[in-house]
Coordinates of C-alpha atoms in Angstrom, one line a residue:
M216 CA 9.7 34.1 -66.7
D217 CA 8.5 37.3 -65.1
A218 CA 5.1 37.9 -63.5
K219 CA 3.5 39.3 -66.6
T220 CA 4.6 36.3 -68.7
F221 CA 3.5 33.9 -66.0
R222 CA 0.0 35.5 -65.9
E223 CA -0.4 35.2 -69.7
T224 CA 0.9 31.7 -69.8
A225 CA -1.1 30.6 -66.8
H226 CA -4.3 31.9 -68.3
A227 CA -3.6 29.9 -71.5
A228 CA -2.7 26.8 -69.5
I229 CA -5.8 27.0 -67.4
E230 CA -8.0 27.2 -70.6
D231 CA -6.2 24.2 -72.0
I232 CA -6.6 22.2 -68.8
I233 CA -10.4 23.0 -68.7
V234 CA -10.8 21.7 -72.3
H235 CA -8.7 18.6 -71.6
V236 CA -10.7 17.5 -68.5
T237 CA -14.2 18.4 -69.8
S238 CA -14.1 17.6 -73.6
F239 CA -13.8 14.0 -74.6
T240 CA -15.2 14.1 -78.2
N241 CA -13.3 11.8 -80.6
R242 CA -10.7 11.0 -77.9
R243 CA -9.7 7.4 -77.1
V244 CA -9.2 6.4 -73.5
T245 CA -5.8 4.9 -74.2
P246 CA -3.1 6.2 -76.5
T247 CA -2.1 4.5 -79.8
I248 CA 1.6 5.2 -79.4
S249 CA 4.4 2.5 -79.2
P250 CA 7.0 2.2 -76.4
G251 CA 9.7 4.8 -76.8
Y252 CA 7.6 7.1 -78.9
L253 CA 8.7 10.3 -77.1
K254 CA 12.5 10.0 -77.3
P255 CA 12.7 10.9 -81.0
L256 CA 10.4 13.9 -80.5
L257 CA 12.6 15.6 -77.9
P258 CA 16.2 16.8 -78.0
S259 CA 18.9 14.7 -76.4
R260 CA 20.0 17.6 -74.2
A261 CA 18.3 20.4 -72.3
P262 CA 18.1 23.7 -74.2
A263 CA 21.1 26.0 -73.7
K264 CA 18.9 29.1 -74.0
P265 CA 15.3 29.8 -72.8
E266 CA 12.4 28.7 -75.0
S267 CA 9.1 30.4 -75.3
P268 CA 6.1 29.4 -73.1
K269 CA 4.1 29.2 -76.4
D270 CA 6.4 26.5 -77.7
I271 CA 6.2 24.6 -74.5
L272 CA 2.4 24.7 -74.4
N273 CA 2.4 23.6 -78.0
D274 CA 4.7 20.6 -77.2
I275 CA 2.3 19.6 -74.4
D276 CA -0.5 19.4 -76.9
Q277 CA 1.5 17.8 -79.7
K278 CA 3.9 15.5 -77.9
I279 CA 2.7 14.8 -74.3
K280 CA -1.1 14.5 -74.6
P281 CA -0.9 11.8 -77.4
G282 CA 0.9 9.6 -74.9
L283 CA -1.6 10.0 -72.0
T284 CA -4.1 7.4 -70.8
D285 CA -7.2 9.5 -70.0
W286 CA -8.2 8.5 -66.4
Q287 CA -11.0 11.2 -66.5
H288 CA -12.6 9.8 -69.6
P289 CA -16.2 8.7 -69.2
N290 CA -15.3 5.4 -70.8
Y291 CA -12.5 4.6 -68.3
F292 CA -13.5 1.5 -66.3
A293 CA -10.1 0.1 -65.5
F294 CA -8.1 -0.4 -62.2
F295 CA -9.8 2.0 -59.8
P296 CA -10.6 5.6 -60.5
A297 CA -8.2 8.5 -60.0
N298 CA -10.7 11.4 -59.8
L299 CA -9.9 15.0 -59.9
S300 CA -11.9 18.2 -59.6
F301 CA -11.4 21.9 -60.2
P302 CA -11.4 22.7 -56.4
S303 CA -8.6 20.1 -56.0
L304 CA -6.6 21.7 -58.8
L305 CA -6.8 25.1 -57.1
G306 CA -5.6 23.6 -53.9
E307 CA -2.7 22.0 -55.7
L308 CA -1.9 25.3 -57.4
Y309 CA -1.7 27.1 -54.0
S310 CA 0.4 24.3 -52.6
A311 CA 2.9 24.6 -55.4
A312 CA 3.0 28.4 -54.9
F313 CA 3.6 28.2 -51.2
N314 CA 6.3 25.5 -51.8
A315 CA 6.8 24.6 -48.1
P316 CA 8.7 21.4 -47.4
A317 CA 6.7 21.2 -44.1
F318 CA 8.8 18.6 -42.4
N319 CA 8.0 20.1 -39.0
W320 CA 5.6 22.6 -37.5
L321 CA 8.1 25.5 -37.6
C322 CA 8.6 25.2 -41.4
S323 CA 5.1 26.5 -41.9
P324 CA 2.7 26.1 -39.0
A325 CA -0.4 26.3 -41.3
C326 CA 0.7 23.2 -43.2
T327 CA 0.8 21.1 -40.1
E328 CA -2.3 22.5 -38.4
L329 CA -4.5 22.4 -41.4
E330 CA -3.5 18.8 -42.0
T331 CA -4.5 17.8 -38.5
I332 CA -7.8 19.5 -38.8
M333 CA -8.5 18.0 -42.2
M334 CA -7.7 14.5 -41.0
D335 CA -10.2 14.9 -38.2
W336 CA -12.8 16.2 -40.7
V337 CA -12.2 13.1 -42.9
A338 CA -12.3 10.7 -39.9
R339 CA -15.6 12.1 -38.8
M340 CA -16.9 12.1 -42.4
L341 CA -16.1 8.4 -42.7
G342 CA -17.6 7.5 -39.4
L343 CA -14.3 6.3 -37.9
P344 CA -14.1 5.7 -34.2
S345 CA -12.8 8.4 -31.9
C346 CA -9.5 6.6 -31.4
F347 CA -8.4 7.8 -34.8
L348 CA -9.0 11.5 -34.0
S349 CA -6.1 13.8 -33.0
D350 CA -7.8 14.6 -29.7
G351 CA -9.2 11.0 -29.2
P352 CA -8.8 8.9 -26.1
T353 CA -5.9 6.8 -27.4
A354 CA -3.8 9.8 -28.7
G355 CA -4.1 8.7 -32.3
G356 CA -4.7 10.9 -35.3
G357 CA -4.3 11.1 -39.1
V358 CA -1.6 12.0 -41.6
I359 CA -1.6 12.4 -45.3
Q360 CA 0.7 9.9 -47.0
G361 CA 1.5 9.9 -50.7
S362 CA -0.2 6.5 -51.4
A363 CA -1.7 3.5 -49.7
S364 CA 1.5 1.7 -50.4
E365 CA 3.4 4.3 -48.3
A366 CA 0.8 3.8 -45.6
V367 CA 1.4 0.0 -45.6
L368 CA 5.2 0.5 -45.4
V369 CA 4.9 3.0 -42.6
A370 CA 2.6 0.8 -40.6
M371 CA 4.9 -2.2 -41.2
V372 CA 7.9 -0.2 -39.8
A373 CA 5.8 0.7 -36.7
S374 CA 4.7 -2.9 -36.3
R375 CA 8.3 -4.2 -36.4
E376 CA 9.7 -1.7 -34.0
R377 CA 6.7 -2.0 -31.5
Y378 CA 7.1 -5.8 -31.5
I379 CA 10.9 -5.6 -30.8
R380 CA 10.4 -3.0 -28.1
N381 CA 7.8 -5.2 -26.4
V382 CA 10.0 -8.2 -26.5
L383 CA 13.0 -6.3 -25.1
T384 CA 10.9 -4.7 -22.4
R385 CA 9.5 -8.1 -21.3
E386 CA 13.0 -9.5 -21.1
G387 CA 14.3 -6.5 -19.0
L388 CA 16.5 -5.1 -21.8
L389 CA 14.5 -1.9 -21.9
P390 CA 14.0 0.9 -21.1
E391 CA 17.4 2.4 -22.0
S392 CA 19.4 4.5 -19.6
P393 CA 22.4 6.8 -20.3
D394 CA 24.3 4.8 -17.6
D395 CA 23.8 1.4 -19.3
P396 CA 27.0 -0.6 -19.4
E397 CA 28.4 -1.6 -22.8
E398 CA 27.7 -5.2 -22.2
L399 CA 23.9 -4.4 -21.7
I400 CA 23.9 -2.2 -24.8
L401 CA 25.5 -5.0 -27.0
R402 CA 23.1 -7.6 -25.5
R403 CA 20.2 -5.4 -26.3
E404 CA 21.4 -4.9 -29.9
D405 CA 22.0 -8.6 -30.4
R406 CA 18.7 -9.6 -29.1
A407 CA 16.9 -7.0 -31.3
A408 CA 18.7 -8.4 -34.4
D409 CA 17.8 -12.0 -33.4
V410 CA 14.1 -11.0 -33.1
R411 CA 14.1 -9.0 -36.3
G412 CA 15.3 -12.0 -38.2
R413 CA 12.2 -14.1 -37.3
L414 CA 9.5 -11.5 -38.1
V415 CA 6.8 -12.1 -40.7
A416 CA 4.4 -9.8 -42.5
L417 CA 1.0 -11.2 -43.5
G418 CA -1.5 -10.3 -46.1
S419 CA -4.5 -11.9 -47.8
E420 CA -3.7 -13.7 -51.0
Q421 CA -6.1 -11.1 -52.5
A422 CA -4.3 -8.1 -50.8
H423 CA -2.6 -5.5 -52.9
S424 CA 1.0 -6.2 -53.8
S425 CA 2.2 -3.3 -51.7
T426 CA 2.3 -5.5 -48.6
H427 CA 4.6 -8.0 -50.2
K428 CA 6.8 -5.1 -51.5
G429 CA 6.9 -3.5 -48.1
A430 CA 8.1 -6.7 -46.5
N431 CA 10.8 -6.9 -49.1
V432 CA 11.9 -3.4 -48.4
L433 CA 12.1 -3.9 -44.7
G434 CA 13.7 -7.4 -44.9
L435 CA 10.8 -9.2 -43.4
R436 CA 9.5 -12.5 -44.5
Y437 CA 6.1 -12.4 -46.3
R438 CA 3.4 -15.0 -46.2
T439 CA -0.2 -14.9 -47.5
V440 CA -3.4 -16.0 -45.7
P441 CA -5.8 -17.9 -47.9
A442 CA -8.9 -16.1 -49.2
P443 CA -10.8 -18.7 -51.2
A444 CA -13.9 -18.5 -53.4
P445 CA -16.6 -17.6 -53.3
H446 CA -16.0 -14.7 -51.0
Y447 CA -12.2 -14.2 -51.5
A448 CA -11.9 -12.9 -47.9
V449 CA -9.7 -13.8 -45.0
T450 CA -11.4 -15.6 -42.2
G451 CA -10.4 -15.9 -38.6
D452 CA -9.8 -19.7 -38.9
A453 CA -7.5 -19.2 -41.9
L454 CA -5.5 -16.6 -40.0
R455 CA -5.2 -18.8 -36.9
K456 CA -4.0 -21.7 -39.0
R457 CA -1.3 -19.5 -40.7
I458 CA -0.1 -18.1 -37.3
R459 CA 0.3 -21.5 -35.8
E460 CA 2.1 -22.8 -38.9
L461 CA 4.6 -19.9 -38.6
R462 CA 5.1 -20.5 -34.9
A463 CA 5.9 -24.1 -35.6
Q464 CA 8.7 -22.9 -37.9
G465 CA 10.1 -20.6 -35.2
L466 CA 8.7 -17.5 -36.9
E467 CA 6.7 -14.6 -35.5
P468 CA 3.8 -12.8 -37.3
V469 CA 4.1 -9.1 -36.5
Y470 CA 1.9 -7.4 -39.1
I471 CA -1.1 -8.1 -41.3
T472 CA -2.9 -6.1 -44.0
I473 CA -6.6 -6.7 -44.0
C474 CA -8.9 -5.4 -46.8
L475 CA -11.8 -3.2 -47.2
A476 CA -12.0 -4.0 -50.1
T477 CA -9.6 -6.2 -52.2
T478 CA -8.3 -5.0 -55.5
S479 CA -9.7 -7.9 -57.6
T480 CA -13.2 -8.1 -56.3
C481 CA -13.8 -5.6 -53.5
A482 CA -14.0 -8.4 -51.0
I483 CA -14.0 -7.5 -47.3
D484 CA -12.1 -9.6 -44.8
D485 CA -13.7 -10.8 -41.6
F486 CA -12.6 -7.9 -39.3
G487 CA -14.2 -9.2 -36.1
A488 CA -12.8 -12.7 -36.3
I489 CA -9.4 -11.5 -37.4
A490 CA -9.3 -9.1 -34.3
D491 CA -10.3 -12.0 -32.0
V492 CA -7.7 -14.4 -33.4
A493 CA -5.0 -11.7 -33.2
R494 CA -5.8 -11.0 -29.5
E495 CA -5.7 -14.7 -28.7
E496 CA -2.8 -15.9 -30.9
A497 CA -0.6 -12.8 -31.6
P498 CA -1.5 -9.8 -29.4
D499 CA 1.5 -7.8 -30.5
M500 CA 0.6 -8.1 -34.2
W501 CA -0.2 -4.8 -36.0
I502 CA -3.5 -4.9 -37.9
H503 CA -3.6 -2.4 -40.8
V504 CA -6.8 -1.8 -42.8
D505 CA -6.3 -1.1 -46.5
A506 CA -9.4 0.7 -47.6
A507 CA -7.7 2.6 -50.4
Y508 CA -10.7 2.6 -52.8
A509 CA -13.8 1.5 -51.0
G510 CA -13.1 3.4 -47.9
G511 CA -14.4 6.5 -49.7
A512 CA -17.9 5.0 -49.7
L513 CA -18.0 5.2 -45.9
I514 CA -19.1 8.8 -46.3
C515 CA -22.5 7.3 -46.9
P516 CA -23.9 5.8 -43.7
E517 CA -25.6 2.9 -45.6
F518 CA -22.2 1.5 -46.6
R519 CA -20.9 1.4 -43.0
S520 CA -21.6 -2.3 -42.3
P521 CA -21.4 -3.3 -38.6
S522 CA -19.4 -6.3 -39.8
F523 CA -16.4 -4.1 -40.1
M524 CA -17.3 -0.7 -38.5
D525 CA -17.9 -2.3 -35.1
H526 CA -14.3 -3.6 -35.0
L527 CA -12.3 -0.7 -36.2
E528 CA -11.3 0.6 -32.8
R529 CA -9.7 -2.8 -32.1
L530 CA -7.3 -2.3 -35.0
D531 CA -4.1 -0.3 -35.3
S532 CA -4.4 1.7 -38.5
F533 CA -6.7 2.6 -41.4
D534 CA -6.0 4.1 -44.8
V535 CA -8.2 5.5 -47.6
N536 CA -7.1 7.3 -50.7
M537 CA -9.1 10.5 -51.3
H538 CA -7.3 10.6 -54.7
K539 CA -9.3 7.6 -55.9
W540 CA -13.0 8.1 -55.4
L541 CA -13.3 11.5 -53.5
N542 CA -12.3 14.0 -56.2
V543 CA -8.9 15.0 -54.7
N544 CA -6.2 14.7 -57.3
F545 CA -3.2 12.4 -56.7
D546 CA -1.7 12.3 -54.2
A547 CA -3.7 12.2 -51.0
S548 CA -3.8 9.0 -48.9
C549 CA -5.3 9.5 -45.5
M550 CA -3.8 7.3 -42.9
F551 CA -5.2 7.1 -39.4
V552 CA -3.5 5.4 -36.4
R553 CA -4.9 4.4 -33.1
S554 CA -1.7 5.4 -31.2
R555 CA 0.6 8.0 -32.7
L556 CA 3.3 7.0 -30.2
D557 CA 3.4 3.5 -31.7
L558 CA 4.0 5.1 -35.0
T559 CA 6.5 7.8 -34.2
Q560 CA 8.6 5.6 -31.9
G561 CA 9.6 3.6 -34.9
L562 CA 10.3 6.6 -37.2
T563 CA 11.6 9.4 -35.0
I564 CA 15.2 10.5 -35.4
T565 CA 15.9 14.1 -34.3
P566 CA 19.3 15.6 -34.9
A567 CA 20.0 19.0 -33.5
Y568 CA 19.2 20.9 -36.7
L569 CA 15.6 19.5 -36.7
Q570 CA 14.8 20.4 -33.2
N571 CA 12.4 23.2 -32.4
P572 CA 11.2 24.5 -29.0
E573 CA 7.5 23.8 -29.7
A574 CA 8.1 20.2 -30.5
I575 CA 10.4 19.7 -27.5
K576 CA 7.6 21.0 -25.3
G577 CA 5.1 18.6 -26.9
L578 CA 3.0 21.4 -28.1
V579 CA 2.9 20.5 -31.8
T580 CA 3.0 17.7 -34.3
D581 CA 5.9 17.1 -36.5
Y582 CA 4.6 15.0 -39.4
R583 CA 8.1 14.1 -40.5
D584 CA 7.9 11.5 -37.7
W585 CA 4.8 9.9 -39.3
Q586 CA 6.4 9.1 -42.6
I587 CA 9.5 7.7 -44.4
P588 CA 10.8 10.9 -46.1
L589 CA 11.7 14.1 -44.3
G590 CA 10.1 16.7 -46.5
R591 CA 6.4 16.7 -47.4
R592 CA 3.9 18.6 -49.6
F593 CA 1.1 20.8 -48.4
R594 CA -1.6 18.3 -49.5
A595 CA -4.1 19.3 -46.9
L596 CA -4.9 22.4 -49.0
K597 CA -6.6 20.4 -51.8
V598 CA -8.5 18.3 -49.3
W599 CA -9.8 21.5 -47.7
W600 CA -10.8 23.0 -51.1
V601 CA -12.7 19.8 -52.1
L602 CA -14.5 19.3 -48.8
R603 CA -15.6 22.9 -48.7
S604 CA -16.6 23.1 -52.4
Y605 CA -18.6 19.9 -52.5
G606 CA -19.7 19.4 -48.9
V607 CA -20.2 16.0 -47.6
E608 CA -23.6 15.8 -49.2
G609 CA -22.2 16.5 -52.6
L610 CA -19.6 13.7 -52.3
Q611 CA -22.3 11.3 -51.0
K612 CA -24.5 12.0 -54.0
M613 CA -21.6 11.2 -56.3
V614 CA -20.7 7.9 -54.5
R615 CA -24.3 6.7 -54.5
E616 CA -24.7 7.4 -58.2
H617 CA -21.6 5.4 -58.9
V618 CA -22.8 2.5 -56.8
R619 CA -26.1 2.6 -58.7
L620 CA -24.3 2.4 -62.0
G621 CA -22.5 -0.7 -60.8
H622 CA -25.9 -2.3 -60.1
V623 CA -27.1 -1.3 -63.6
F624 CA -24.2 -2.9 -65.2
A625 CA -24.5 -6.1 -63.1
E626 CA -28.2 -6.3 -63.9
L627 CA -27.5 -6.0 -67.6
C628 CA -25.0 -8.9 -67.4
Q629 CA -27.5 -11.0 -65.6
S630 CA -30.3 -10.1 -68.1
Q631 CA -31.5 -12.6 -70.7
R632 CA -29.3 -10.9 -73.3
G633 CA -26.2 -11.0 -71.0
Q634 CA -26.8 -14.6 -70.1
G635 CA -27.4 -15.5 -73.7
A636 CA -24.0 -14.0 -74.5
G637 CA -22.4 -16.2 -71.9
L638 CA -21.7 -13.5 -69.3
E639 CA -21.3 -14.5 -65.7
V640 CA -21.0 -12.1 -62.8
V641 CA -18.2 -13.7 -60.8
A642 CA -18.2 -11.1 -58.0
G643 CA -20.1 -8.0 -57.1
P644 CA -21.4 -5.6 -57.8
A645 CA -19.5 -4.1 -54.9
Y646 CA -18.7 -0.4 -54.5
A647 CA -19.3 0.1 -58.2
L648 CA -17.0 -2.8 -59.2
T649 CA -18.4 -5.8 -61.1
V650 CA -16.2 -8.8 -62.0
I651 CA -17.3 -10.8 -65.0
R652 CA -16.2 -13.6 -67.4
V653 CA -17.5 -15.1 -70.6
R654 CA -18.4 -18.8 -70.2
A655 CA -17.6 -20.9 -73.1
D656 CA -19.8 -23.7 -71.8
A657 CA -22.9 -21.4 -72.1
F658 CA -22.8 -21.9 -75.8
R659 CA -22.6 -25.6 -75.5
Q660 CA -25.5 -25.5 -73.1
K661 CA -27.6 -23.5 -75.6
K662 CA -26.8 -26.1 -78.2
Q663 CA -27.9 -28.9 -75.9
M664 CA -31.1 -27.1 -75.2
T665 CA -31.8 -27.0 -79.0
N666 CA -31.3 -30.7 -79.1
G667 CA -33.8 -31.1 -76.3
T668 CA -31.5 -31.6 -73.4
N669 CA -31.5 -29.5 -70.2
G670 CA -28.7 -27.1 -70.4
T671 CA -30.2 -24.1 -68.6
N672 CA -27.9 -21.7 -66.8
K673 CA -29.6 -20.1 -63.9
T674 CA -28.6 -17.3 -61.7
S675 CA -30.2 -17.1 -58.2
G676 CA -30.3 -14.4 -55.7
T677 CA -30.4 -10.6 -55.7
I678 CA -28.0 -7.7 -55.5
G679 CA -27.4 -6.9 -51.8
V680 CA -27.8 -3.5 -50.2
N681 CA -24.1 -2.8 -49.9
G682 CA -23.4 -3.6 -53.6
H683 CA -22.7 -7.3 -53.3
A684 CA -24.4 -10.0 -55.4
N685 CA -26.2 -12.5 -53.1
G686 CA -26.5 -15.1 -55.9
V687 CA -23.9 -16.5 -58.3
V688 CA -24.0 -18.6 -61.4
K689 CA -23.3 -22.3 -60.6
N690 CA -20.8 -24.3 -62.5
P691 CA -19.2 -27.8 -62.2
A692 CA -16.1 -26.4 -60.6
D693 CA -18.0 -24.6 -57.8
E694 CA -17.5 -27.6 -55.5
M695 CA -13.8 -27.7 -56.1
N696 CA -11.4 -25.8 -53.8
D697 CA -8.3 -26.8 -55.7
F698 CA -8.2 -25.1 -59.0
G699 CA -5.1 -27.0 -59.9
N700 CA -7.4 -30.0 -60.2
K701 CA -7.5 -31.4 -63.8
A702 CA -11.3 -31.1 -64.0
A703 CA -11.3 -27.5 -62.8
V704 CA -8.6 -26.6 -65.3
E705 CA -10.4 -28.3 -68.1
F706 CA -13.6 -26.5 -67.2
H707 CA -12.0 -23.0 -66.9
E708 CA -9.5 -23.1 -69.8
P709 CA -11.9 -22.5 -72.7
S710 CA -13.7 -19.8 -70.8
N711 CA -10.4 -18.2 -69.8
A712 CA -9.3 -18.1 -73.4
L713 CA -12.6 -16.6 -74.6
T714 CA -12.7 -14.0 -71.8
K715 CA -9.1 -13.0 -72.4
E716 CA -9.7 -12.5 -76.2
V717 CA -12.9 -10.4 -75.6
Y718 CA -11.0 -8.3 -73.0
E719 CA -8.0 -7.7 -75.3
R720 CA -10.1 -6.9 -78.3
I721 CA -12.2 -4.3 -76.4
N722 CA -9.0 -2.5 -75.1
K723 CA -7.4 -2.6 -78.5
D724 CA -10.4 -1.0 -80.1
G725 CA -9.9 1.9 -77.7
E726 CA -13.5 3.0 -77.1
F727 CA -13.3 1.7 -73.5
F728 CA -10.5 0.7 -71.1
L729 CA -10.9 -2.3 -68.8
T730 CA -8.5 -4.3 -66.7
S731 CA -8.4 -8.1 -66.0
T732 CA -7.2 -10.3 -63.2
V733 CA -7.1 -14.0 -62.4
L734 CA -9.1 -15.4 -59.5
Q735 CA -7.8 -18.8 -58.4
G736 CA -7.5 -20.0 -62.0
T737 CA -10.4 -18.1 -63.5
Y738 CA -9.6 -15.2 -65.9
V739 CA -12.0 -12.4 -65.3
I740 CA -12.6 -8.8 -66.4
R741 CA -13.0 -6.0 -63.8
V742 CA -15.5 -3.2 -64.6
V743 CA -15.5 -0.3 -62.2
G744 CA -17.3 2.9 -63.2
A745 CA -16.6 5.4 -60.3
N746 CA -15.7 8.3 -62.6
P747 CA -17.6 11.6 -62.2
N748 CA -17.9 11.8 -66.0
T749 CA -19.5 8.4 -66.4
S750 CA -23.2 8.1 -66.9
E751 CA -25.8 5.4 -67.3
K752 CA -25.8 5.9 -71.0
V753 CA -22.0 5.1 -71.1
V754 CA -22.5 2.0 -68.9
R755 CA -25.2 0.7 -71.2
R756 CA -23.0 1.4 -74.2
L757 CA -20.2 -0.6 -72.5
F758 CA -22.5 -3.6 -72.1
D759 CA -23.5 -3.4 -75.7
V760 CA -19.8 -3.3 -76.8
I761 CA -19.0 -6.4 -74.6
V762 CA -21.9 -8.4 -76.0
E763 CA -21.1 -7.4 -79.6
T764 CA -17.4 -8.3 -79.1
I765 CA -18.4 -11.7 -77.7
E766 CA -20.4 -12.3 -80.8
Q767 CA -17.5 -11.3 -83.0
V768 CA -15.1 -13.5 -81.2
R769 CA -17.5 -16.5 -81.3
K770 CA -18.0 -16.2 -85.0
Q771 CA -14.3 -15.8 -85.8
N772 CA -13.5 -18.9 -83.6
G773 CA -16.4 -20.9 -84.9
I774 CA -18.1 -21.1 -81.5
A775 CA -21.8 -22.0 -81.9

């Protein structure tokens, strides 16, 4: 393809992209294809001779698009958002054109230096403490990882190596010296291996699965810390109990992921108490904050609760995905560390062919030492484009509107019509996420009321300033902590089956896309509308569809 053909094809592709991301008429959120649909549509081998750009563009339209889930669709309320914007796409286009692997400063100085500047912009935009700035008092800083899962893995590597170094230093086996005798070197290696075999990574039972996966990758044990209802958050007491249990088994907790906010409910762990317990019980333990989604809301000062903001400088690392809520297309996960040395000492390997004079003199940052891979993309360009194109105020306006829509949906569920349909707000609204279920017992209660008995179902409380519901619907299992208890199971089972059927039917119909989860034995539906294309009209339509679907399921199952 020469420049002339590229220009013509690129113009056509840009027009097609604009239509795809702005026009959703008569388009489902999810595809209707079956697994393996694509293989019969494509040749079994690559073409021997060039094919025309027109044919390739046509195949994208006819063969690829029918198999896409439309994450930008106004009716997408599943998982968490993966927002994009035209400024971000322009940054991505330039990044592809420059095609710089950027594993060290010398590869393309602008790649490294813009990333450092952008991470400082983002840290200040989120209100993070100065310890996470590149020129902060603790020599910390930020780096763009590919995902929050990568950030977890990198932090876990750093935690393991920092802990082992500290142990060896306390025992006089470090620092190393070129003159160390072989006996000392072997003793150091053996001791490191012994320590490594006893290390444990921790995570809330509500934490993202990436913490468990990271522990598996690194050969660490993994243990969860309880986060029970109604808040689904880790407390200091729960962490203290788990640490002491592990110590009694001869194991050593070296790392913990704490959440702002959890995947299932956007719950926030008790940062202050966790930091206090770590200092008292496990001072060498690395504390990593997973704020992949809700961290984006920190651009708005009203969402910076002192309950967590006041303790961030006591923690080791913090990560937020700009590719979720903040209009930067995937991938752009912003990881901040309190001490870059703690991070790089666990990841730095510098053969002769990667050395450069500037890095040797300590004048520059080599981001290859802040991540698992060697090469890296010029992601900072799209962050730069987005922040300059929207401004902080533009992004704040968007986030506030999404949070408002979350309140609208929750209020609809708690309205007379919502309660009459059996809807219960299990958690939220929090950061535009509301977690609901359909209560089978609500219909039995209505029948009891008809017969003159008291079967009222009351919701108390209001929706809090930061998006959390202060009141919840009461049920007979609320007093039970063990959802394996027979009474709890018997209470939840009909509601779980009803909620699951409503959820599956809505997704099958294809007008909306939702996701579900299970909270300690309770099957629930997650509704998160943090999509720039979503509106209040769409949110109200979703509520109507949920209520109408409940009525259909009830009738078909003979539920009064």
